[in-house]
Coordinates of C-alpha atoms in Angstrom, one line a residue:
M288 CA -0.3 -0.3 0.0
A289 CA 3.3 2.4 0.7
G290 CA 4.8 1.7 -2.5
H291 CA 1.3 2.8 -4.0
V292 CA 0.7 5.7 -2.3
N293 CA 4.5 6.5 -3.4
M294 CA 3.9 6.1 -6.8
M295 CA 0.2 7.8 -7.1
D296 CA 2.0 11.1 -5.0
D297 CA 4.3 10.6 -7.6
C298 CA 1.7 11.3 -10.4
L299 CA -0.5 14.2 -8.7
I300 CA 4.0 15.9 -8.2
S301 CA 4.2 15.5 -12.0
N302 CA 1.0 16.7 -13.7
L303 CA 0.2 19.6 -10.1
P304 CA 0.2 23.5 -12.2
P305 CA 2.9 25.4 -10.9
E306 CA 1.3 27.4 -8.5
T307 CA -0.4 24.3 -6.9
L308 CA 3.4 23.5 -6.4
R309 CA 4.2 25.8 -4.6
S310 CA 1.6 25.9 -2.1
A311 CA 1.4 22.9 -0.9
L312 CA 5.3 23.2 -0.8
R313 CA 5.1 26.1 1.1
L314 CA 2.3 24.6 3.4
L315 CA 5.1 21.6 4.5
V316 CA 7.7 23.5 5.5
S317 CA 6.1 25.8 7.7
Q318 CA 5.0 22.5 9.9
G319 CA 8.5 23.2 11.2
S320 CA 11.9 22.0 11.1
G321 CA 10.0 18.2 10.9
T322 CA 9.7 19.1 7.3
Q323 CA 11.8 22.4 6.4
Q324 CA 15.0 20.6 7.4
P325 CA 14.5 17.1 5.0
F326 CA 13.1 19.5 2.5
V327 CA 16.4 22.2 2.5
E328 CA 18.9 19.4 3.6
H329 CA 17.9 17.2 0.2
V330 CA 17.6 20.3 -2.2
R331 CA 21.2 21.0 -0.9
A332 CA 22.6 17.0 -1.8
R333 CA 21.6 17.6 -5.5
F334 CA 23.4 20.8 -5.6
H335 CA 26.4 19.3 -3.8
E336 CA 25.8 15.8 -6.8
N337 CA 25.7 18.6 -9.7
P338 CA 26.0 22.0 -8.9
P339 CA 25.4 24.4 -11.9
R340 CA 27.4 25.2 -14.0
L341 CA 30.0 29.1 -14.7
E342 CA 28.2 30.0 -17.5
A343 CA 30.2 32.2 -20.0
P344 CA 30.4 36.0 -19.9
E345 CA 28.8 36.2 -23.6
I346 CA 25.8 33.2 -23.2
L347 CA 24.4 35.5 -19.7
F348 CA 25.4 38.7 -21.7
P349 CA 25.3 37.9 -25.2
G350 CA 23.6 41.6 -25.9
S351 CA 22.5 44.9 -24.7
D352 CA 19.5 45.7 -22.6
I353 CA 18.2 42.3 -23.3
V354 CA 17.7 39.0 -21.1
V355 CA 18.2 35.8 -22.1
Q356 CA 17.0 32.4 -20.6
E357 CA 20.1 31.2 -19.9
C358 CA 21.2 34.5 -17.5
L359 CA 17.5 34.1 -15.7
T360 CA 18.7 30.4 -14.7
F361 CA 22.2 30.8 -13.3
V362 CA 20.9 34.0 -11.6
A363 CA 17.6 31.0 -9.9
Q364 CA 20.1 28.6 -9.7
T365 CA 22.0 30.7 -7.3
R366 CA 19.4 32.0 -5.7
C367 CA 18.3 28.2 -4.7
I368 CA 21.9 27.4 -4.0
F369 CA 22.2 30.3 -0.3
S370 CA 18.2 29.6 0.0
C371 CA 19.4 26.4 0.6
K372 CA 21.6 27.6 3.5
L373 CA 24.8 26.7 0.9
S374 CA 25.6 30.8 1.2
R375 CA 29.8 30.4 1.6
E376 CA 29.2 28.0 -1.9
S377 CA 27.0 31.3 -4.0
L378 CA 29.9 33.6 -3.6
P379 CA 31.9 32.3 -6.6
Y380 CA 28.5 32.1 -8.8
L381 CA 27.9 35.8 -7.3
E382 CA 31.5 37.3 -8.2
H383 CA 30.9 35.4 -11.4
F384 CA 28.0 37.3 -12.4
V385 CA 29.3 40.6 -11.6
R386 CA 32.7 40.1 -13.2
A387 CA 30.5 39.4 -16.4
I388 CA 29.0 42.6 -16.6
P389 CA 32.4 44.1 -18.0
H390 CA 33.6 40.7 -19.2
A391 CA 31.1 40.4 -22.0
N392 CA 31.1 44.9 -22.4
V393 CA 27.3 44.5 -22.2
R394 CA 24.5 47.8 -22.0
W395 CA 21.8 48.7 -20.0
S396 CA 19.3 51.5 -19.6
E397 CA 18.3 52.8 -16.6
N398 CA 14.8 51.3 -16.6
G399 CA 14.9 48.4 -19.3
E400 CA 14.3 44.7 -18.5
L401 CA 18.3 44.3 -17.6
A402 CA 18.6 46.6 -15.1
R403 CA 15.6 45.2 -13.4
L404 CA 17.3 42.0 -13.7
L405 CA 20.2 43.9 -12.0
A406 CA 18.4 45.7 -9.4
K407 CA 17.3 42.2 -7.9
F408 CA 20.5 40.6 -8.7
D409 CA 22.0 42.9 -6.1
G410 CA 18.9 42.1 -3.5
D411 CA 19.9 38.6 -4.0
V412 CA 23.6 39.6 -3.1
V413 CA 22.2 40.8 0.2
Q414 CA 20.3 37.6 0.9
A415 CA 23.2 35.5 0.7
V416 CA 25.3 37.5 2.4
Q417 CA 22.5 38.0 5.1
A418 CA 22.8 34.0 5.1
L419 CA 25.3 33.9 5.8
K420 CA 26.2 35.6 8.6
E421 CA 23.3 34.6 9.9
S422 CA 25.0 31.0 9.4
R423 CA 27.7 32.1 12.0
P424 CA 30.5 30.9 9.8
E425 CA 34.1 30.2 11.5
P426 CA 35.9 33.6 10.5
S427 CA 38.9 32.2 8.5
P428 CA 41.3 33.6 6.4
E429 CA 39.7 31.8 3.2
L430 CA 36.4 33.4 4.1
L431 CA 38.2 37.4 4.4
S432 CA 39.7 36.4 0.9
S433 CA 36.5 35.0 -0.7
L434 CA 34.1 37.8 0.4
D435 CA 37.2 40.4 -0.7
S436 CA 36.7 39.0 -4.1
L437 CA 33.6 39.4 -4.9
L438 CA 33.7 42.8 -3.1
D439 CA 36.5 43.6 -6.4
S440 CA 34.8 42.1 -8.5
L441 CA 31.5 45.2 -7.5
K442 CA 35.0 47.5 -7.7
S443 CA 35.3 46.8 -11.5
C444 CA 32.1 46.7 -12.2
K445 CA 31.7 50.1 -10.6
E446 CA 34.7 51.8 -12.7
Y447 CA 33.1 49.8 -15.8
C448 CA 29.9 51.9 -15.4
D449 CA 31.8 54.9 -14.8
D450 CA 33.6 54.6 -17.8
A451 CA 30.9 54.5 -19.8
T452 CA 29.6 56.7 -22.6
P453 CA 27.7 58.0 -21.5
P454 CA 28.9 56.2 -17.8
M455 CA 25.2 54.2 -16.3
L456 CA 24.6 53.6 -13.0
F457 CA 26.1 51.2 -10.4
P458 CA 23.4 48.3 -9.5
F459 CA 25.6 46.7 -6.8
T460 CA 25.2 49.6 -4.3
R461 CA 22.8 47.4 -2.0
A462 CA 25.4 44.3 -2.3
G463 CA 29.0 46.9 -1.8
R464 CA 27.1 47.8 1.6
Q465 CA 26.3 44.7 3.1
L466 CA 29.6 42.5 2.5
R467 CA 31.7 45.6 3.5
D468 CA 29.0 45.3 7.2
V469 CA 29.1 41.7 7.2
E470 CA 33.4 41.5 6.8
E471 CA 33.3 44.4 9.8
F472 CA 30.9 42.0 11.5
L473 CA 32.8 38.8 11.2
F474 CA 36.5 40.4 11.0
P475 CA 36.0 43.5 13.3
N476 CA 39.7 43.2 13.4
A477 CA 40.8 43.6 9.7
T478 CA 41.4 46.6 8.0
P479 CA 38.7 47.9 5.6
T480 CA 37.8 47.2 2.4
P481 CA 37.3 50.6 0.4
R482 CA 33.5 51.2 -0.7
C483 CA 33.6 50.8 -4.2
D484 CA 31.1 54.2 -4.2
A485 CA 32.4 56.2 -2.4
V486 CA 31.6 59.5 -1.7
E487 CA 30.9 62.1 0.7
P488 CA 27.5 61.2 1.4
T489 CA 25.6 64.3 0.7
R490 CA 22.4 65.7 2.4
V491 CA 19.0 65.1 1.5
A492 CA 15.9 67.7 0.9
I493 CA 12.9 66.6 2.2
T494 CA 9.7 68.0 0.5
T495 CA 7.3 68.4 3.3
K496 CA 3.1 67.7 3.0
A497 CA 0.7 68.4 5.9
T498 CA -1.6 65.2 6.5
A499 CA -4.1 63.6 8.3
L500 CA -2.0 61.6 10.8
E501 CA -2.7 59.9 14.2
T502 CA 0.2 60.2 16.8
F503 CA 0.7 58.5 20.2
Q504 CA 2.7 58.3 23.2
L505 CA 5.2 55.5 22.9
G506 CA 7.7 56.0 26.5
S507 CA 8.8 59.3 25.8
F508 CA 8.4 59.9 21.8
V509 CA 5.1 60.6 20.4
I510 CA 5.2 59.0 17.6
P511 CA 2.5 57.9 14.0
R512 CA -0.2 55.4 15.3
L513 CA 1.2 54.0 11.6
F514 CA 4.7 52.6 11.1
N515 CA 6.8 51.8 7.6
G516 CA 7.2 47.9 8.3
L517 CA 10.4 46.6 6.5
W518 CA 10.4 42.8 6.6
Q519 CA 9.7 42.7 3.2
L520 CA 14.1 43.3 2.7
S521 CA 13.9 40.4 4.0
S522 CA 12.7 38.2 0.8
P523 CA 13.8 38.4 -2.5
S524 CA 10.0 37.1 -3.2
W525 CA 8.8 40.1 -2.3
G526 CA 11.0 42.5 -5.2
S527 CA 13.9 44.3 -4.6
G528 CA 14.2 48.0 -5.6
T529 CA 17.4 49.9 -6.3
A530 CA 19.9 51.6 -3.8
E531 CA 18.3 55.1 -5.2
S532 CA 14.1 54.7 -5.6
Q533 CA 14.6 52.7 -1.8
E534 CA 15.7 56.0 -0.8
A535 CA 13.4 58.2 -2.5
A536 CA 10.9 55.8 -1.0
L537 CA 12.0 57.0 2.6
L538 CA 12.2 60.3 1.4
Y539 CA 8.1 60.6 0.6
A540 CA 7.0 58.5 3.7
V541 CA 8.6 60.5 5.8
G542 CA 7.3 64.0 4.1
R543 CA 4.0 63.2 4.5
G544 CA 4.7 62.4 8.1
L545 CA 5.5 58.5 8.9
T546 CA 8.7 59.0 10.4
A547 CA 8.9 55.6 12.5
A548 CA 10.0 52.0 10.9
D549 CA 10.5 49.1 11.8
M550 CA 13.2 46.7 10.9
A551 CA 15.0 43.7 12.7
D552 CA 18.4 42.3 13.2
H553 CA 17.6 39.6 10.0
Y554 CA 15.4 41.0 7.7
G555 CA 18.4 41.4 5.2
D556 CA 20.4 44.9 4.5
A557 CA 16.4 47.1 6.3
E558 CA 19.1 48.3 9.4
L559 CA 22.0 49.8 7.0
I560 CA 19.2 50.9 4.6
Y561 CA 17.6 53.2 7.1
G562 CA 20.9 54.0 8.8
D563 CA 22.8 55.5 5.6
F564 CA 18.7 57.4 4.5
R565 CA 19.6 58.9 8.5
S566 CA 22.8 59.5 8.2
K567 CA 22.1 61.8 4.8
L568 CA 19.5 64.2 6.4
A569 CA 19.5 67.9 8.5
P570 CA 20.4 67.4 11.8
E571 CA 16.8 68.7 12.9
I572 CA 15.3 65.5 10.1
Q573 CA 17.1 63.4 11.7
S574 CA 15.3 64.2 15.4
T575 CA 12.6 63.2 14.4
L576 CA 12.8 59.6 13.3
Y577 CA 11.6 56.9 15.3
A578 CA 13.8 54.0 14.5
A579 CA 12.2 50.6 15.5
T580 CA 14.5 47.2 15.3
K581 CA 14.5 44.0 17.1
W582 CA 17.4 41.3 19.2
C583 CA 15.9 38.1 18.0
I584 CA 17.5 35.3 19.9
F585 CA 16.1 31.9 18.3
S586 CA 19.0 30.0 19.5
A587 CA 20.2 28.9 23.1
V588 CA 23.0 30.8 24.2
S589 CA 26.6 29.7 25.0
T590 CA 27.3 32.3 27.0
P591 CA 27.0 34.3 30.1
V592 CA 24.7 36.9 30.1
T593 CA 26.1 40.0 31.5
T594 CA 26.2 43.2 31.0
S595 CA 29.2 43.2 28.7
F596 CA 26.6 40.5 26.9
V597 CA 23.8 42.3 26.6
L598 CA 25.7 45.7 25.2
S599 CA 27.3 43.7 22.5
G600 CA 24.2 43.5 21.2
V601 CA 22.9 46.9 22.3
R602 CA 25.8 47.9 19.9
E603 CA 25.5 45.4 17.0
R604 CA 22.3 47.0 16.0
C605 CA 23.5 51.0 16.7
R606 CA 26.2 50.1 14.3
R607 CA 24.3 49.3 12.0
L608 CA 21.6 51.7 12.0
G609 CA 24.8 54.4 12.6
G610 CA 23.5 55.9 15.7
R611 CA 20.8 55.6 18.6
V612 CA 18.2 53.0 18.2
E613 CA 14.5 54.4 19.7
L614 CA 12.6 51.3 19.9
L615 CA 15.1 47.9 20.6
Q616 CA 12.2 44.8 20.7
F617 CA 13.7 41.5 21.5
H618 CA 12.6 38.4 21.0
W619 CA 13.5 35.4 22.7
Y620 CA 13.3 31.4 21.1
D621 CA 11.8 29.7 24.6
Y622 CA 10.2 30.5 27.6
E623 CA 11.9 27.3 29.4
A624 CA 15.0 29.2 29.6
K625 CA 15.1 31.6 32.1
E626 CA 17.7 34.2 30.6
Y627 CA 15.4 36.1 29.1
L628 CA 14.6 37.4 32.2
D629 CA 17.6 38.8 33.1
I630 CA 18.9 39.7 29.7
L631 CA 15.4 42.2 29.9
V632 CA 16.0 43.7 32.7
E633 CA 20.1 44.3 31.8
L634 CA 18.4 46.3 28.8
V635 CA 16.3 48.1 30.8
H636 CA 19.4 49.2 32.9
I637 CA 20.9 50.1 29.5
T638 CA 18.2 52.1 28.9
A639 CA 19.1 54.5 31.3
S640 CA 23.5 54.4 31.4
H641 CA 23.0 54.3 27.3
P642 CA 20.3 56.1 26.5
E643 CA 22.6 57.6 23.7
L644 CA 22.7 53.9 22.3
V645 CA 18.7 52.6 22.8
G646 CA 16.0 55.1 23.8
T647 CA 13.3 52.5 25.7
V648 CA 13.0 48.6 25.3
G649 CA 9.7 46.5 23.9
L650 CA 8.9 43.3 23.4
C651 CA 8.1 41.1 20.6
N652 CA 6.0 38.0 20.2
F653 CA 6.1 37.7 23.3
D654 CA 2.6 35.5 24.7
S655 CA 0.6 37.5 27.5
Q656 CA 1.3 34.6 30.6
H657 CA 4.7 35.7 29.4
V658 CA 4.4 39.6 29.6
A659 CA 2.9 39.2 32.6
E660 CA 5.8 37.6 33.8
A661 CA 8.5 39.7 32.8
C662 CA 6.7 42.1 33.3
E663 CA 6.4 41.2 37.0
H664 CA 10.9 40.1 37.4
L665 CA 11.6 43.8 35.7
I666 CA 9.2 45.4 38.7
A667 CA 11.0 43.1 41.9
K668 CA 14.7 43.9 39.7
T669 CA 14.3 47.3 38.8
G670 CA 11.5 49.1 40.5
S671 CA 9.3 49.1 36.9
V672 CA 8.5 48.0 34.2
G673 CA 10.4 48.5 32.1
I674 CA 9.4 48.4 28.0
V675 CA 7.3 50.2 26.8
S676 CA 5.3 47.3 24.1
N677 CA 4.9 44.3 22.5
Q678 CA 4.4 43.7 19.0
V679 CA 2.5 40.9 18.0
Q680 CA 2.2 39.3 14.8
Y681 CA 0.6 36.0 13.8
F682 CA 2.2 33.9 10.5
D683 CA 0.3 32.4 7.7
M684 CA -2.9 33.9 8.9
I685 CA -5.5 34.3 6.5
R686 CA -5.4 29.8 6.4
S687 CA -5.4 29.3 10.4
W688 CA -8.8 31.8 10.7
G689 CA -11.1 30.1 8.4
S690 CA -11.7 28.6 4.6
W691 CA -11.0 30.8 1.5
D692 CA -14.7 31.0 1.0
E693 CA -15.3 32.6 4.3
F694 CA -12.7 35.2 3.1
Q695 CA -14.2 36.8 0.7
V696 CA -17.4 36.8 3.2
L697 CA -14.9 39.3 5.0
L698 CA -13.3 40.7 2.1
R699 CA -17.4 42.1 0.8
C700 CA -18.0 43.0 4.6
L701 CA -14.8 45.2 4.3
S702 CA -15.3 46.5 0.3
T703 CA -19.5 47.4 1.8
V704 CA -18.1 49.8 4.4
A705 CA -14.6 50.7 2.1
R706 CA -17.8 52.2 -0.3
K707 CA -19.5 54.2 2.6
H708 CA -16.2 55.8 3.6
R709 CA -14.9 56.2 -0.3
A710 CA -11.7 54.3 1.5
S711 CA -10.2 51.3 0.3
I712 CA -10.5 47.6 1.8
P713 CA -7.2 47.8 3.4
N714 CA -7.8 51.1 5.4
I715 CA -10.9 49.5 6.9
A716 CA -8.8 46.8 8.4
T717 CA -6.1 49.2 9.2
R718 CA -8.6 51.4 10.6
W719 CA -10.5 48.9 12.5
V720 CA -6.4 47.1 14.1
L721 CA -6.1 50.8 15.2
Q722 CA -9.5 51.3 16.9
Q723 CA -8.4 48.0 19.5
P724 CA -8.1 49.4 22.8
A725 CA -5.0 47.9 23.4
V726 CA -3.3 48.9 19.6
G727 CA -0.7 52.0 19.7
A728 CA 0.2 51.6 15.9
V729 CA 0.2 49.3 12.7
I730 CA 2.8 48.4 10.9
V731 CA 2.0 48.3 7.4
G732 CA 4.7 46.3 4.9
T733 CA 6.0 48.3 2.9
R734 CA 7.8 47.4 -0.6
L735 CA 10.9 49.4 -0.7
G736 CA 11.4 51.2 -4.4
V737 CA 9.8 48.8 -5.3
S738 CA 5.7 50.4 -4.9
D739 CA 4.0 52.4 -2.9
H740 CA 0.8 53.1 -1.2
V741 CA 1.7 56.1 0.9
Q742 CA -1.0 58.3 -0.3
D743 CA -3.8 55.0 0.3
N744 CA -2.0 53.8 3.7
L745 CA -2.5 58.1 5.1
K746 CA -6.1 57.7 4.3
A747 CA -6.6 56.0 7.3
F748 CA -6.3 58.6 9.6
E749 CA -9.3 60.3 7.5
F750 CA -12.5 58.5 9.3
E751 CA -13.0 56.4 12.0
L752 CA -15.2 53.7 12.3
D753 CA -18.2 53.6 14.3
E754 CA -20.3 51.1 16.0
N755 CA -22.4 49.5 13.3
D756 CA -19.0 49.5 11.0
T757 CA -17.0 47.9 13.5
S758 CA -20.5 46.0 14.5
S759 CA -20.5 43.8 11.2
V760 CA -17.1 43.4 10.4
N761 CA -16.3 42.3 13.8
L762 CA -19.4 39.6 13.3
V763 CA -17.5 38.2 10.1
A764 CA -13.9 38.1 11.7
L765 CA -14.8 36.7 15.3
G766 CA -18.5 35.7 14.6
S767 CA -21.4 36.2 16.1
S768 CA -20.5 35.1 20.6
R769 CA -16.5 35.4 19.6
E770 CA -16.2 31.8 18.4
K771 CA -14.4 32.5 15.5
M772 CA -11.6 34.4 18.0
L773 CA -11.4 31.8 20.5
D774 CA -11.0 28.7 18.0
L775 CA -8.3 30.7 16.6
F776 CA -6.8 31.5 19.6
T777 CA -7.2 27.4 20.0
R778 CA -5.7 26.2 16.8
L779 CA -2.2 29.4 16.6
G780 CA -1.9 29.7 20.7
D781 CA -1.0 32.7 21.8
C782 CA 1.1 35.5 19.8
G783 CA 4.9 33.7 18.7
N784 CA 4.0 30.0 19.7
E785 CA 3.8 29.2 15.2
Y786 CA 7.5 30.8 15.3
R787 CA 8.6 29.0 18.4
R788 CA 7.4 25.9 16.2
M789 CA 9.1 26.8 13.5
H790 CA 13.2 27.5 15.2

């Protein structure tokens, strides 16, 4: 019987439409390490057995401003190599692609198909280097040599772009920044590699426009109730903007009053992007920005929890941001390991002893029981709660909440309310969350430099939901007796449970 089932499974896999197959794989790997690990290990083994070829430059780039299938295949295979945790093995492929550009003497127009592919590849280098950093590799001379060689390829490409007639925009600014950062992190005593795009940072001007904007107080800061969420920078699947388009998007958002951004240590180059952007602003504008990032610990801590240990974690976030963290949010992997309580005490002390490094401390994805435990411990040890927030988010929410048909009913309900207020469905969803008593702000995902919804998002502040609006949404979203809410809580558990199962 098992053989028959396996054969039928193989038949199913062979004939499924690609979108359905991708959806099924996402479901399987999201169930935790028990399914995710064998999947990645199998892909990794196949790449070890049959590594992709380093195609000749003329095959990758046979002509200017065109993208051929051989080039797309090479990029896709390189993306697979670092995505299956072979980040170090991906470095020669990344370097080969970059060096092929001047070798093939290829040209591209600013908004052409090839320019868009190079922007995506720029994001791929960022993700590969982030994966390398998170793997905590041995900082060997061989690894430093590989990173230096990749940086040298970027330098050569930059010179090629500058010498072209007319000059071409260098497409790999993000890659260079991320590579220099990981070298500084892994090899703090090595001589820093000069920037291939080294120029004096220039101040950028912001055009401001008055908007309807709600604010709230968080610690000593008064900030917008809408944050720019930068988690899309943690994966190339969301698209990749150029360094220039990302800076322009941040300028526009800040000019409309959206001065708060949420990021994390593992969101690709989010901290580096925001830090570079902030450093280019006039001091009086810099002081209005609010950088919220995270210190996420996903596995057991191998050293004693000391002030020095915690301070080093704080300094690393400040190093990447190039300045103070207004809100440092702490994520912990396992509540049975009680070291997190000592870390929180140290973090709260650091806000007083080193206010130039961190302004306030919050939690990230803590459930209600352990928020209470943390608060009680902090009061006992420091005399105050000390933490100002708990960022909550749920993974795979729609599928856990209900069926596809139920989701369509919810969308129709939101659409009806949206027409009444001449707003969009996302506006109604945002407004509904903002009107929950325990909510200070909503984090709206920002595909930085790829798409822009600032003006639409700001419409959430132009109206309020009345009792009829909230009742109709609650009936569908929560259930007439809150049964859907309770069922969802039973299925998912409290905040953060599904993330901890994955790690």
